[in-house]
PDB file of C-alpha atoms and ligand atoms in Angstrom:
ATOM      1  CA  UNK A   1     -98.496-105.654  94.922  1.00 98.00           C
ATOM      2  CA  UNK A   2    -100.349-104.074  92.085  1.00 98.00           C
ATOM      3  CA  UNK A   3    -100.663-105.831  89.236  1.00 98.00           C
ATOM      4  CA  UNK A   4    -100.968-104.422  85.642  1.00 98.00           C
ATOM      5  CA  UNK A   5    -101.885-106.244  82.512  1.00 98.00           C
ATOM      6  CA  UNK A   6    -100.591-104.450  78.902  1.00 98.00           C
ATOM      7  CA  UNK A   7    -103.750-105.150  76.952  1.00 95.00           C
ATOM      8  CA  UNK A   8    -104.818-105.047  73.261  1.00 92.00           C
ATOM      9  CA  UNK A   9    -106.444-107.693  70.621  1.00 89.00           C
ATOM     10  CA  UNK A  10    -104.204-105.517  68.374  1.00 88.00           C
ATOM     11  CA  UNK A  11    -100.946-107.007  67.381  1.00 90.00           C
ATOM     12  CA  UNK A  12     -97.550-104.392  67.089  1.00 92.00           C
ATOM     13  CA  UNK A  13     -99.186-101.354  68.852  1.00 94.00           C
ATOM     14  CA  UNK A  14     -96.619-100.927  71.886  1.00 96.00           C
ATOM     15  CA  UNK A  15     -97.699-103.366  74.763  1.00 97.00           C
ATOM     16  CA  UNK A  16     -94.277-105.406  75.287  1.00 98.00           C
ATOM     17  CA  UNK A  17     -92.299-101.944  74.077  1.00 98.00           C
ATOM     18  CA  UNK A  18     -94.355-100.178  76.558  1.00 98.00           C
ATOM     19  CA  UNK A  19     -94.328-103.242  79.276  1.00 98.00           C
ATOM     20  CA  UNK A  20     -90.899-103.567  79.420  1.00 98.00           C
ATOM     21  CA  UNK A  21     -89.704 -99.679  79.603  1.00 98.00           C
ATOM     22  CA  UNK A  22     -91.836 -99.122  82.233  1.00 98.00           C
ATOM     23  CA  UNK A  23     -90.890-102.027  83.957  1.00 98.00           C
ATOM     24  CA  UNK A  24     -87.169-101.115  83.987  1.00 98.00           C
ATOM     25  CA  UNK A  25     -88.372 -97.301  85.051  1.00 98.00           C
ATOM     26  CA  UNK A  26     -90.178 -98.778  88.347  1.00 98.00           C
ATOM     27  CA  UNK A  27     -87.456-101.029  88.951  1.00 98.00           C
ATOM     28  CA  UNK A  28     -85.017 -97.765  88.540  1.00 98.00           C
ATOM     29  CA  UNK A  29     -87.110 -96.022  90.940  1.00 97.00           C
ATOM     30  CA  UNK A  30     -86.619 -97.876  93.814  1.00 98.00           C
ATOM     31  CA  UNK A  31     -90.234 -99.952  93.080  1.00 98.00           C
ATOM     32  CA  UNK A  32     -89.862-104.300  93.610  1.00 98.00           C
ATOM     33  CA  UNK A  33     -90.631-105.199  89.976  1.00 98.00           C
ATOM     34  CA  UNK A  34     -92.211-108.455  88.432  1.00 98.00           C
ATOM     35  CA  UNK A  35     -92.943-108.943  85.219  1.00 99.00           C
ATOM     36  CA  UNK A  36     -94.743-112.151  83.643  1.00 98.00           C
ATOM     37  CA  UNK A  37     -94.599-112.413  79.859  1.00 98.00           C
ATOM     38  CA  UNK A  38     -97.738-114.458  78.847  1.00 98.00           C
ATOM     39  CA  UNK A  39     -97.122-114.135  74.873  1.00 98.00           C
ATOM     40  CA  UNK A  40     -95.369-116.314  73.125  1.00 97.00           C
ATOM     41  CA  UNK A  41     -93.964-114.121  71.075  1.00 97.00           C
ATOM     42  CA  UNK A  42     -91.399-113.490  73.660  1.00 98.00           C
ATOM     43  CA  UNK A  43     -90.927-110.144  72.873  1.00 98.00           C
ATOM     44  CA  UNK A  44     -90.774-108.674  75.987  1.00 98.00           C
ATOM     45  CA  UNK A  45     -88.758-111.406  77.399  1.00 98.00           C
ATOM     46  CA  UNK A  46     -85.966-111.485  75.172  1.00 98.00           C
ATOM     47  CA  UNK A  47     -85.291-107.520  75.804  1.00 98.00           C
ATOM     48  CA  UNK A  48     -85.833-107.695  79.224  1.00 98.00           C
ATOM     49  CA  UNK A  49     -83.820-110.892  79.679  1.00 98.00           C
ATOM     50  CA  UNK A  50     -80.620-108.700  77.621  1.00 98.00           C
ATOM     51  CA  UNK A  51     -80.789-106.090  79.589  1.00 98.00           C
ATOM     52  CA  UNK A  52     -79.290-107.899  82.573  1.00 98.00           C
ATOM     53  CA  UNK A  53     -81.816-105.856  85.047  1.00 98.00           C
ATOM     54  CA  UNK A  54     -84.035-108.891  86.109  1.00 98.00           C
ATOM     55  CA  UNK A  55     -83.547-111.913  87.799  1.00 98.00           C
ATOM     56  CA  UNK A  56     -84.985-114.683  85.289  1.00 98.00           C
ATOM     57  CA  UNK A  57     -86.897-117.093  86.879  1.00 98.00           C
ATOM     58  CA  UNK A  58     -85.935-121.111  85.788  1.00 98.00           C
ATOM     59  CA  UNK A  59     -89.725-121.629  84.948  1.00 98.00           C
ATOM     60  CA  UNK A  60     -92.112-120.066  82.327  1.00 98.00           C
ATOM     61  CA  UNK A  61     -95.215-118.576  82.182  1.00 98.00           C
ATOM     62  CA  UNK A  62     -96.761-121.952  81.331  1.00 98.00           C
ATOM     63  CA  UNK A  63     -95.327-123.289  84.236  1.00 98.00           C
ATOM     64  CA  UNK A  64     -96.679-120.815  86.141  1.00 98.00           C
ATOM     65  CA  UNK A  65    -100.209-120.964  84.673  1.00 98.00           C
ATOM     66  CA  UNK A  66    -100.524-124.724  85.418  1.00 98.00           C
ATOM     67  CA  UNK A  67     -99.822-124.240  89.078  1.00 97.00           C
ATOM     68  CA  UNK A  68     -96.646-125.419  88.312  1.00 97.00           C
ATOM     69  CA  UNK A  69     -94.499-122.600  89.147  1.00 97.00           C
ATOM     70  CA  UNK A  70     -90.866-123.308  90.615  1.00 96.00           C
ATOM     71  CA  UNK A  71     -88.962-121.405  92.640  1.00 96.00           C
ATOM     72  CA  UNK A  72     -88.624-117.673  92.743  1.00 97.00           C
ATOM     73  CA  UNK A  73     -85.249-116.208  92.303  1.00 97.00           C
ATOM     74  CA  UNK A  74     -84.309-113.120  94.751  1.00 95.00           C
ATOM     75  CA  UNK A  75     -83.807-109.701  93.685  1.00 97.00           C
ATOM     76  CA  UNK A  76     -85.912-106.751  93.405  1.00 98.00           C
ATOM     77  CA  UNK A  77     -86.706-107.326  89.553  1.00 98.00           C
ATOM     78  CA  UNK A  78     -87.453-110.651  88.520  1.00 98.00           C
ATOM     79  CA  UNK A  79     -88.737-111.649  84.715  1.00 98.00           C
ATOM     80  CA  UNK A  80     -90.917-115.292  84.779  1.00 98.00           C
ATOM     81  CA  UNK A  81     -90.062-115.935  80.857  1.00 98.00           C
ATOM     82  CA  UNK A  82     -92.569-116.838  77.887  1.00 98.00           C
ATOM     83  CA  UNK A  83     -92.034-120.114  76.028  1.00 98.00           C
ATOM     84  CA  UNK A  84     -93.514-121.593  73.380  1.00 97.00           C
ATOM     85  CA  UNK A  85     -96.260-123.852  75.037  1.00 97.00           C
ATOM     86  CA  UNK A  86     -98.529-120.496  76.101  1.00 97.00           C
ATOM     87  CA  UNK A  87     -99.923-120.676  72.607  1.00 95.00           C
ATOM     88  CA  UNK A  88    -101.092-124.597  73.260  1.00 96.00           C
ATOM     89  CA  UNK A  89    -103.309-123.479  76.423  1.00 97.00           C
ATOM     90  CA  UNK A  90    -106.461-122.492  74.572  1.00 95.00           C
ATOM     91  CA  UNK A  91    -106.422-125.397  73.091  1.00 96.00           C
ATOM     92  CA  UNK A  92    -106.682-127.357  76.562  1.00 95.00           C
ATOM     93  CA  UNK A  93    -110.232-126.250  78.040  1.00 95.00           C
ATOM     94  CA  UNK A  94    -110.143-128.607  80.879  1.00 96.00           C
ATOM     95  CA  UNK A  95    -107.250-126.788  82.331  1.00 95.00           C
ATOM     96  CA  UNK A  96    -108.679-123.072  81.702  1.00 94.00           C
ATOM     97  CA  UNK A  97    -110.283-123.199  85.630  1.00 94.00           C
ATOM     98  CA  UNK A  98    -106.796-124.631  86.916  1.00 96.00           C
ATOM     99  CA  UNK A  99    -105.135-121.729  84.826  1.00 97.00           C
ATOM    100  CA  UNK A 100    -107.199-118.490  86.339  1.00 95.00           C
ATOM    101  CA  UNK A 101    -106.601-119.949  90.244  1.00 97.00           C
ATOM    102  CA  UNK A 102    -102.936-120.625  89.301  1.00 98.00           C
ATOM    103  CA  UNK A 103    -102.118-117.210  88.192  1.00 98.00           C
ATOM    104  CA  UNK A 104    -104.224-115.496  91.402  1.00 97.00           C
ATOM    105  CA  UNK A 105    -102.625-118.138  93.737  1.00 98.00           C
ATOM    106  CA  UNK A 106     -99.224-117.132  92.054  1.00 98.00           C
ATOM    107  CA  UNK A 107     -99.885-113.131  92.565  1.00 98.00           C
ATOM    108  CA  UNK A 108    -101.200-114.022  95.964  1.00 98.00           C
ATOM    109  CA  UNK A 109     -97.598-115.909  97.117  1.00 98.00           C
ATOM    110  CA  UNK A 110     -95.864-112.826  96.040  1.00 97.00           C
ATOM    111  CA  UNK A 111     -98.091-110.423  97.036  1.00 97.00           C
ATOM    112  CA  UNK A 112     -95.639-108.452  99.809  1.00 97.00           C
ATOM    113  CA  UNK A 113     -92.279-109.543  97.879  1.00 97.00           C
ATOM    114  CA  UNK A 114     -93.105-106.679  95.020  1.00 98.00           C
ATOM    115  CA  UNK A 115     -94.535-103.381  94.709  1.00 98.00           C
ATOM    116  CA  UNK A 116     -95.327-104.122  91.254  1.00 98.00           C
ATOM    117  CA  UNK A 117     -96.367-106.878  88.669  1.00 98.00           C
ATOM    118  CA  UNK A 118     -96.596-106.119  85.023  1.00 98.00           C
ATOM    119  CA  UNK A 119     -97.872-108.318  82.775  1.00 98.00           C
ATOM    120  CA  UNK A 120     -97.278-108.926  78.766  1.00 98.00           C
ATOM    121  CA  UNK A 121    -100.066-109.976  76.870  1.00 97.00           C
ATOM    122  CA  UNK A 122    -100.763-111.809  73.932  1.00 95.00           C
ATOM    123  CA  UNK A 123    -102.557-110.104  71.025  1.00 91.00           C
ATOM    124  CA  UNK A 124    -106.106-112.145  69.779  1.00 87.00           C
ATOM    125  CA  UNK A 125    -107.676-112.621  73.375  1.00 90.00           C
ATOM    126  CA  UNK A 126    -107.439-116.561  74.768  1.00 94.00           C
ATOM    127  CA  UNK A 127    -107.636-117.851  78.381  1.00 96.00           C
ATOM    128  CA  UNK A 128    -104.338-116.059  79.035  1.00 96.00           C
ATOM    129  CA  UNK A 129    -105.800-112.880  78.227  1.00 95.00           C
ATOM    130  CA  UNK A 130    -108.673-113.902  80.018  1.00 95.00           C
ATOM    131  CA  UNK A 131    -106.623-115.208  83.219  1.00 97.00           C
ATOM    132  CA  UNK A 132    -104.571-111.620  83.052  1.00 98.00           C
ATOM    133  CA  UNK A 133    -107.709-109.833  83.295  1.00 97.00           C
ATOM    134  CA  UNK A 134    -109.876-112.059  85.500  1.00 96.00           C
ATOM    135  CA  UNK A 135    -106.842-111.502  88.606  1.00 97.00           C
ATOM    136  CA  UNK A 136    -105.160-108.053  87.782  1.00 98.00           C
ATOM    137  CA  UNK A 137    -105.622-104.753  89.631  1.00 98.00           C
ATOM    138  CA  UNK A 138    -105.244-102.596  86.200  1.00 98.00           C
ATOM    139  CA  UNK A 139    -105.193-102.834  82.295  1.00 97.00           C
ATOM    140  CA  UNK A 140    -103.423-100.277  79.699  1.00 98.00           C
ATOM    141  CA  UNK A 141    -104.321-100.257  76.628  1.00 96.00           C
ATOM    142  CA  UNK A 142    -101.315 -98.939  74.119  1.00 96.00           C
ATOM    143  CA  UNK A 143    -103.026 -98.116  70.905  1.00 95.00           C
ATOM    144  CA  UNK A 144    -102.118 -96.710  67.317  1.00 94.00           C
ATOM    145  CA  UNK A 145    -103.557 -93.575  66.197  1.00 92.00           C
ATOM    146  CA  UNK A 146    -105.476 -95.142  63.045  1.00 88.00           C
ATOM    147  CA  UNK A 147    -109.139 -95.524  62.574  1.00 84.00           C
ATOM    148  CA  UNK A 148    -108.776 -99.400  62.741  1.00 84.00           C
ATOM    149  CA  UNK A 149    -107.191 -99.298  66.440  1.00 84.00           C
ATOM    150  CA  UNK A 150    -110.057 -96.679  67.227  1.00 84.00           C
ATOM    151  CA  UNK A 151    -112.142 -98.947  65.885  1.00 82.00           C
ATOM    152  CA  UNK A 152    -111.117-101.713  68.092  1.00 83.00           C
ATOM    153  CA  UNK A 153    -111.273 -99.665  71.350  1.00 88.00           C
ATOM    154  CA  UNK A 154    -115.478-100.953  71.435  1.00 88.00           C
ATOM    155  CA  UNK A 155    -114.289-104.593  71.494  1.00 87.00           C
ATOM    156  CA  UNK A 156    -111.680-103.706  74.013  1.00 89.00           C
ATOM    157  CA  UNK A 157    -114.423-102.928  76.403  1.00 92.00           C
ATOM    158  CA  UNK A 158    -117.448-105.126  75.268  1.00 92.00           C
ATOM    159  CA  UNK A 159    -116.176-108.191  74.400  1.00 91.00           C
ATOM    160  CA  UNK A 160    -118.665-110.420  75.009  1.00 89.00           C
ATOM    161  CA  UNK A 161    -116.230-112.804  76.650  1.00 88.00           C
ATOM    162  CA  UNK A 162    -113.013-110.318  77.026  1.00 90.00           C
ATOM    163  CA  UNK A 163    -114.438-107.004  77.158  1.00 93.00           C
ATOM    164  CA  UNK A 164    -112.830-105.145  80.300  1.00 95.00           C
ATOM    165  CA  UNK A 165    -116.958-103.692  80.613  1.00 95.00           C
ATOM    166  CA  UNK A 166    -117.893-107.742  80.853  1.00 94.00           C
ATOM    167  CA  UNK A 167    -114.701-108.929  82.852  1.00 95.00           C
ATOM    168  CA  UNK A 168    -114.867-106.200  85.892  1.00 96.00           C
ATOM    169  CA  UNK A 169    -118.550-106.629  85.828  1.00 96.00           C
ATOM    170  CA  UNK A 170    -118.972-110.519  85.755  1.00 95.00           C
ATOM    171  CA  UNK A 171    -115.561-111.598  87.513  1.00 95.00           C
ATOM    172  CA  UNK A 172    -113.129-109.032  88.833  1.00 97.00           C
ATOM    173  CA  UNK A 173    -114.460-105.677  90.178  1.00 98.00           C
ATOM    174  CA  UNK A 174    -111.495-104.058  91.621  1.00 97.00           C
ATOM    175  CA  UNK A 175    -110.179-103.902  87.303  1.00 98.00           C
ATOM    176  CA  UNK A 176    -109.895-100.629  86.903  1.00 98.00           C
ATOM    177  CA  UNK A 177    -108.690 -98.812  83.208  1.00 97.00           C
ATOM    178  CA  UNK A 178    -105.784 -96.492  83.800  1.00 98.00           C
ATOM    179  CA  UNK A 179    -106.899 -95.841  79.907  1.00 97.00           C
ATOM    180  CA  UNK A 180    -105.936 -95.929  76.207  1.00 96.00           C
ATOM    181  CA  UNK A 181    -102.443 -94.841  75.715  1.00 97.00           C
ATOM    182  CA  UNK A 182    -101.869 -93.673  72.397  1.00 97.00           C
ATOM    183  CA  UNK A 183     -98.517 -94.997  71.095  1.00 97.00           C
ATOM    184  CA  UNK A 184     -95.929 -94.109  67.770  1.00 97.00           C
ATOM    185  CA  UNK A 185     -97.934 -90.835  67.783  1.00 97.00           C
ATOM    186  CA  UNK A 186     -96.526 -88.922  64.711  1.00 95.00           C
ATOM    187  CA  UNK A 187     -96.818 -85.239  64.149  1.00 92.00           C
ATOM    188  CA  UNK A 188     -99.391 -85.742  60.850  1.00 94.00           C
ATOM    189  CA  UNK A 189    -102.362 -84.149  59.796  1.00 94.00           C
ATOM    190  CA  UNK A 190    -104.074 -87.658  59.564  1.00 93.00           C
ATOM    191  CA  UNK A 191    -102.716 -88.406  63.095  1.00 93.00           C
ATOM    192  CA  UNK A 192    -102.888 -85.377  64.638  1.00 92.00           C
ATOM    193  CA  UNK A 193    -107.152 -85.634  63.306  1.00 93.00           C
ATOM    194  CA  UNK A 194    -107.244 -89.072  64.639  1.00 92.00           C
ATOM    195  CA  UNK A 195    -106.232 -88.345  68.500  1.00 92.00           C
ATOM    196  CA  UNK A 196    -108.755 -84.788  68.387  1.00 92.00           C
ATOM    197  CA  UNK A 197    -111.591 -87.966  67.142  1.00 90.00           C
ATOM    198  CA  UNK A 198    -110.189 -90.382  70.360  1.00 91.00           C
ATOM    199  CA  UNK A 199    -110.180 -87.109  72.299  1.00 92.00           C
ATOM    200  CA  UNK A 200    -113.667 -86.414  71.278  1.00 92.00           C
ATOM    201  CA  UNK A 201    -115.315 -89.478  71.487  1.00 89.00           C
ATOM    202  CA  UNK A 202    -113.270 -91.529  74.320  1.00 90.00           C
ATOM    203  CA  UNK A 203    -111.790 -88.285  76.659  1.00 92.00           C
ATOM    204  CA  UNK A 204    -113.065 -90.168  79.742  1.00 93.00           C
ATOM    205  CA  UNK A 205    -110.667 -93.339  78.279  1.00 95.00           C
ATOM    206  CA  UNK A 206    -107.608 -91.612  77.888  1.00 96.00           C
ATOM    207  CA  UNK A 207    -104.921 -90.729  80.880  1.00 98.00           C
ATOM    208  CA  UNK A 208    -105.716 -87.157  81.413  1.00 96.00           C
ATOM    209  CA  UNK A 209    -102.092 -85.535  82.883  1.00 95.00           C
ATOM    210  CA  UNK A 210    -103.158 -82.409  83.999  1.00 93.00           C
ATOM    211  CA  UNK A 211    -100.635 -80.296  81.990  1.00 93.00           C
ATOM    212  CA  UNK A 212    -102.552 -77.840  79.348  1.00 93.00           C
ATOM    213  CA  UNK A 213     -99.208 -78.812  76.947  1.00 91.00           C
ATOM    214  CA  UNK A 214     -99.668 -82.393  76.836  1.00 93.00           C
ATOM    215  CA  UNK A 215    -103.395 -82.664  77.911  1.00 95.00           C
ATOM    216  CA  UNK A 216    -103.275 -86.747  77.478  1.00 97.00           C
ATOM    217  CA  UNK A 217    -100.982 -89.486  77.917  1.00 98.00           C
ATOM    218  CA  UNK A 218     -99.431 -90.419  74.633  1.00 97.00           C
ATOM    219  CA  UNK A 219     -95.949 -91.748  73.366  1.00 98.00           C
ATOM    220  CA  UNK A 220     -94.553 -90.396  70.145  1.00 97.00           C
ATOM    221  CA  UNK A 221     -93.220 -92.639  67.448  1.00 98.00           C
ATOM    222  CA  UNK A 222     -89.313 -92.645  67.631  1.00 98.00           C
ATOM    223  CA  UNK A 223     -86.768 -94.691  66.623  1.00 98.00           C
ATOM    224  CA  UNK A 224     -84.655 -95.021  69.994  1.00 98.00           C
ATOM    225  CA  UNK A 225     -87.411 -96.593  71.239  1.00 98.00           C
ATOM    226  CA  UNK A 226     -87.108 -99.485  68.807  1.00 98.00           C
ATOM    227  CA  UNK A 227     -83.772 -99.691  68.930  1.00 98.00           C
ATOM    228  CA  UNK A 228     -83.718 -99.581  72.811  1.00 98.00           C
ATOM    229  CA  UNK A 229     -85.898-102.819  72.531  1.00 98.00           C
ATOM    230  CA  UNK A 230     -83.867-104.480  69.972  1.00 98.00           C
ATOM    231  CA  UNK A 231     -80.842-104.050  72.398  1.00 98.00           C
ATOM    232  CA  UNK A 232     -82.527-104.617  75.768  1.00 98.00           C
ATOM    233  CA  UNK A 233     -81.794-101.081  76.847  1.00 98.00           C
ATOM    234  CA  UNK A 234     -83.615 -98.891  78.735  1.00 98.00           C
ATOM    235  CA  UNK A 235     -84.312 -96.318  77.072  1.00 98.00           C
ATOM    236  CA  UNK A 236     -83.245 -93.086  79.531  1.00 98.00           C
ATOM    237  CA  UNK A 237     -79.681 -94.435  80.206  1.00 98.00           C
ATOM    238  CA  UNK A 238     -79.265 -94.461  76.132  1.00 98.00           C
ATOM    239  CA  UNK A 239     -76.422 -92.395  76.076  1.00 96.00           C
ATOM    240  CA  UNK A 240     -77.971 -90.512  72.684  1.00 97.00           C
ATOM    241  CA  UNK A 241     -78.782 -87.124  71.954  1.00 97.00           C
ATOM    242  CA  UNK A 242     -82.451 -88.536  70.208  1.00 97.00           C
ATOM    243  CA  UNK A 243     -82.663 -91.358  72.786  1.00 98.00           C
ATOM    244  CA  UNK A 244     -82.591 -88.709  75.815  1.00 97.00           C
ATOM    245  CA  UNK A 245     -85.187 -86.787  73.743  1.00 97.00           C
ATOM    246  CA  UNK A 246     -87.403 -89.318  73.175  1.00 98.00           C
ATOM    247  CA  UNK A 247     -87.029 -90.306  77.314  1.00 98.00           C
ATOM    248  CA  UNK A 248     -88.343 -86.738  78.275  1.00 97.00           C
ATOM    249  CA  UNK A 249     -91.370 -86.946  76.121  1.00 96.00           C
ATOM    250  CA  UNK A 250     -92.114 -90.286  77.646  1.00 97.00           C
ATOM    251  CA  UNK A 251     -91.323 -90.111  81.059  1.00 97.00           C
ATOM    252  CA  UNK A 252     -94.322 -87.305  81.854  1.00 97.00           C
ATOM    253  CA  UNK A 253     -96.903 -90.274  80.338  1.00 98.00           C
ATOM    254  CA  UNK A 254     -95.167 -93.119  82.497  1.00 98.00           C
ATOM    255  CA  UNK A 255     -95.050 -91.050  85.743  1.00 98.00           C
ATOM    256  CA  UNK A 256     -98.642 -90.498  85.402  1.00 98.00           C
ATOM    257  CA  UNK A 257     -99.760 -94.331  84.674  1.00 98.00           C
ATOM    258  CA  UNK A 258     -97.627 -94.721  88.028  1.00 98.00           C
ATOM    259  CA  UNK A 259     -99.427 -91.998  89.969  1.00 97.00           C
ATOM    260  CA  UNK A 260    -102.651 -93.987  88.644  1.00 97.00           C
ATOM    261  CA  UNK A 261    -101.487 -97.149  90.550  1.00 97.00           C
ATOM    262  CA  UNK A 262    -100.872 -95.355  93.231  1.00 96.00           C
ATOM    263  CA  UNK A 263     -96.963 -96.136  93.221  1.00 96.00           C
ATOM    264  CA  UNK A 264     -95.140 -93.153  94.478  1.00 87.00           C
ATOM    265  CA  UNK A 265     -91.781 -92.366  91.830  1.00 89.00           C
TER     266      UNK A 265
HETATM  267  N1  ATP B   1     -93.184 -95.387  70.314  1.00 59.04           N
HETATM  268  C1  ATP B   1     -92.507 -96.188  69.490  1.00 59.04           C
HETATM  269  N2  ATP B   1     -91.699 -95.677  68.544  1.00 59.04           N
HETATM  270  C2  ATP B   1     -91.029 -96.477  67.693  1.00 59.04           C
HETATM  271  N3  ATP B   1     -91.098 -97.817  67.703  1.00 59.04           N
HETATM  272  C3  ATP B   1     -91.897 -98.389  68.633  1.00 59.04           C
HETATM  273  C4  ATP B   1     -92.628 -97.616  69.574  1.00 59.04           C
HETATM  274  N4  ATP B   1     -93.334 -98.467  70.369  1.00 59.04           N
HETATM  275  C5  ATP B   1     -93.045 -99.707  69.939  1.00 59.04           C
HETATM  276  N5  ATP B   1     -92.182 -99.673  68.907  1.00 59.04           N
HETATM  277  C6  ATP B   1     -91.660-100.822  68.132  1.00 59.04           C
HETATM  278  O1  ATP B   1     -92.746-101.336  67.376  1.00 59.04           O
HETATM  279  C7  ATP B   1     -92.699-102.764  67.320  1.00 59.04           C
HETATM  280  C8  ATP B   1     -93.982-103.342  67.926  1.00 59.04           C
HETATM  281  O2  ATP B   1     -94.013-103.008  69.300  1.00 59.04           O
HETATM  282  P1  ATP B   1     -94.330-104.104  70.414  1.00 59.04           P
HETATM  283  O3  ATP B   1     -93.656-105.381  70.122  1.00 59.04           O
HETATM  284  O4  ATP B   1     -94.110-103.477  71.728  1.00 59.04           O
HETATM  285  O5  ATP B   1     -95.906-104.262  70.149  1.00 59.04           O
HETATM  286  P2  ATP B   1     -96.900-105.320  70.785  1.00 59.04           P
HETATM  287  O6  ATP B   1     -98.223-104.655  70.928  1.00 59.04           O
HETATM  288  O7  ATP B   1     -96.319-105.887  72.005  1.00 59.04           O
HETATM  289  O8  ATP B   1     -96.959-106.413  69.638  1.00 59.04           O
HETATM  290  P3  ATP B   1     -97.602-107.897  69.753  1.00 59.04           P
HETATM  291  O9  ATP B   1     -99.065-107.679  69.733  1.00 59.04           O
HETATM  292  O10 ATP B   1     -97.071-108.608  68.556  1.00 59.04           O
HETATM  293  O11 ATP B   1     -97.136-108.465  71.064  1.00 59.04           O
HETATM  294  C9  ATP B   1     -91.437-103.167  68.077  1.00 59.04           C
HETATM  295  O12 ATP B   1     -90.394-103.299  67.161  1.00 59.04           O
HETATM  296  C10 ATP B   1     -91.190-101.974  69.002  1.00 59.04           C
HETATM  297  O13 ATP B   1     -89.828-101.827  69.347  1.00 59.04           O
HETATM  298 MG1   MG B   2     -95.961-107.863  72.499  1.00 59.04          MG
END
């Protein structure tokens, strides 16, 4: 099983809308799917959970990060839900040890059941963050084309305590960046100026698809996609003329963050 963690300190930049698309694409392709929502929020829970797709485990994330993890339901796609109490374990540092050997002991028990484990993060790093990126295999980083989220991509990687630089040095080697995916890209001169800056500056960080047309990974901004989410849908069986649009501009970028974990669609 690989594991992939959705990361970004930035709040509303695409990680659950991005999480849970590409979660129902794997699971679509054939792939064994889990998904672990560690925010909250819930926002890639409650889509996920509507869709009908997954199997929804009777425990939470919390659950889980305790070591306190029931049982897994079968089926090839299986959501373990956010809840409310996620936010509370920061505020518990005697239990932040008990939480990072939880979650690998978790991935480790499932290991040969799925291909595939994607995980939701919460925005403003904590010990669930930290957990995500102390035991995963790979971190994406949806951002927003604006010189704020640019900003942000140096504390991203040097974080003195969450930096993906200080984590895969100090903790977890094997973390490798499949890169900064650009997301609600819009066809602007300010935009447009933006990504030629990320492509300038951070080319080795973005995820390079080897098509001169679409040189980097990136997923425009479009409303099916939000709607899709609102609705638990995924997006390329939205029977709409801009929905199937918006599902061939996306699909290139997700086949090639799949190719990057090595899972074969
Ligand atoms: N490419 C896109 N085009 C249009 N809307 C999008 C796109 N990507 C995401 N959205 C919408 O933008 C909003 C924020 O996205 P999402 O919740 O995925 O961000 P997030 O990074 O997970 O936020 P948070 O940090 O709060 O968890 C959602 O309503 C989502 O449906
Ligand atoms: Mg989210």
């Amino acid at each position: 099983m690989k594991t992939l963690v959705l990361a970004n300190q930035k709040g509303g930049v695409g990680k659950s809308a991005v999480g849970s698309q590409l979660a129902y694409y794997l699971a679509e392709k054939g792939k064994r799917v889990l998904f672990l929502d560690f925010d909250h929020q819930k926002n890639s829970t409650k889509p996920i959970v509507k869709s009908g797709r997954a199997a929804v485990a009777s425990f939470h994330t919390t659950d889980l990060l305790l070591g306190q993890a029931g049982v897994m339901p079968d089926g090839n796609f299986v959501i373990v839900p956010g809840d409310d109490s996620l936010s509370s374990l920061e505020r518990q540092p005697d239990k932040h040890n008990i939480i990072a050997n939880a979650l690998k002991a978790f991935l480790e028990k499932y290991d040969a059941q799925f291909d595939v484990c994607i995980v939701d993060t919460n925005p403003n790093p904590d010990i669930r963050y930290a957990a995500a990126l102390i035991t995963g295999d790979f971190v994406l980083s949806p951002i927003q084309l604006n010189q704020e989220a640019i900003d942000g991509i140096g504390s991203l990687l040097n974080h003195s305590r969450y930096g993906y630089r200080k984590i895969k040095q100090a903790i977890n080697p094997k973390l490798e960046l499949i890169g900064i995916l650009p997301n609600m890209v819009e066809p602007t001169p300010f935009q447009r100026a933006n990504f030629a800056q990320l492509a300038k500056h951070f080319a080795q960080l973005l995820i390079a698809t080897g098509n001169p047309d679409m040189p980097y990974a990136h997923i425009p901004k479009r409303s099916s996609i939000a709607e899709a989410q609102a609705e638990g849908a995924f997006l390329a069986t939205v029977k709409k003329t801009a929905a199937r649009e918006a599902w061939r501009e996306i699909k290139p970028s997700f086949d090639v963050i799949a190719q990057r974990m090595k899972l074969e669609v």
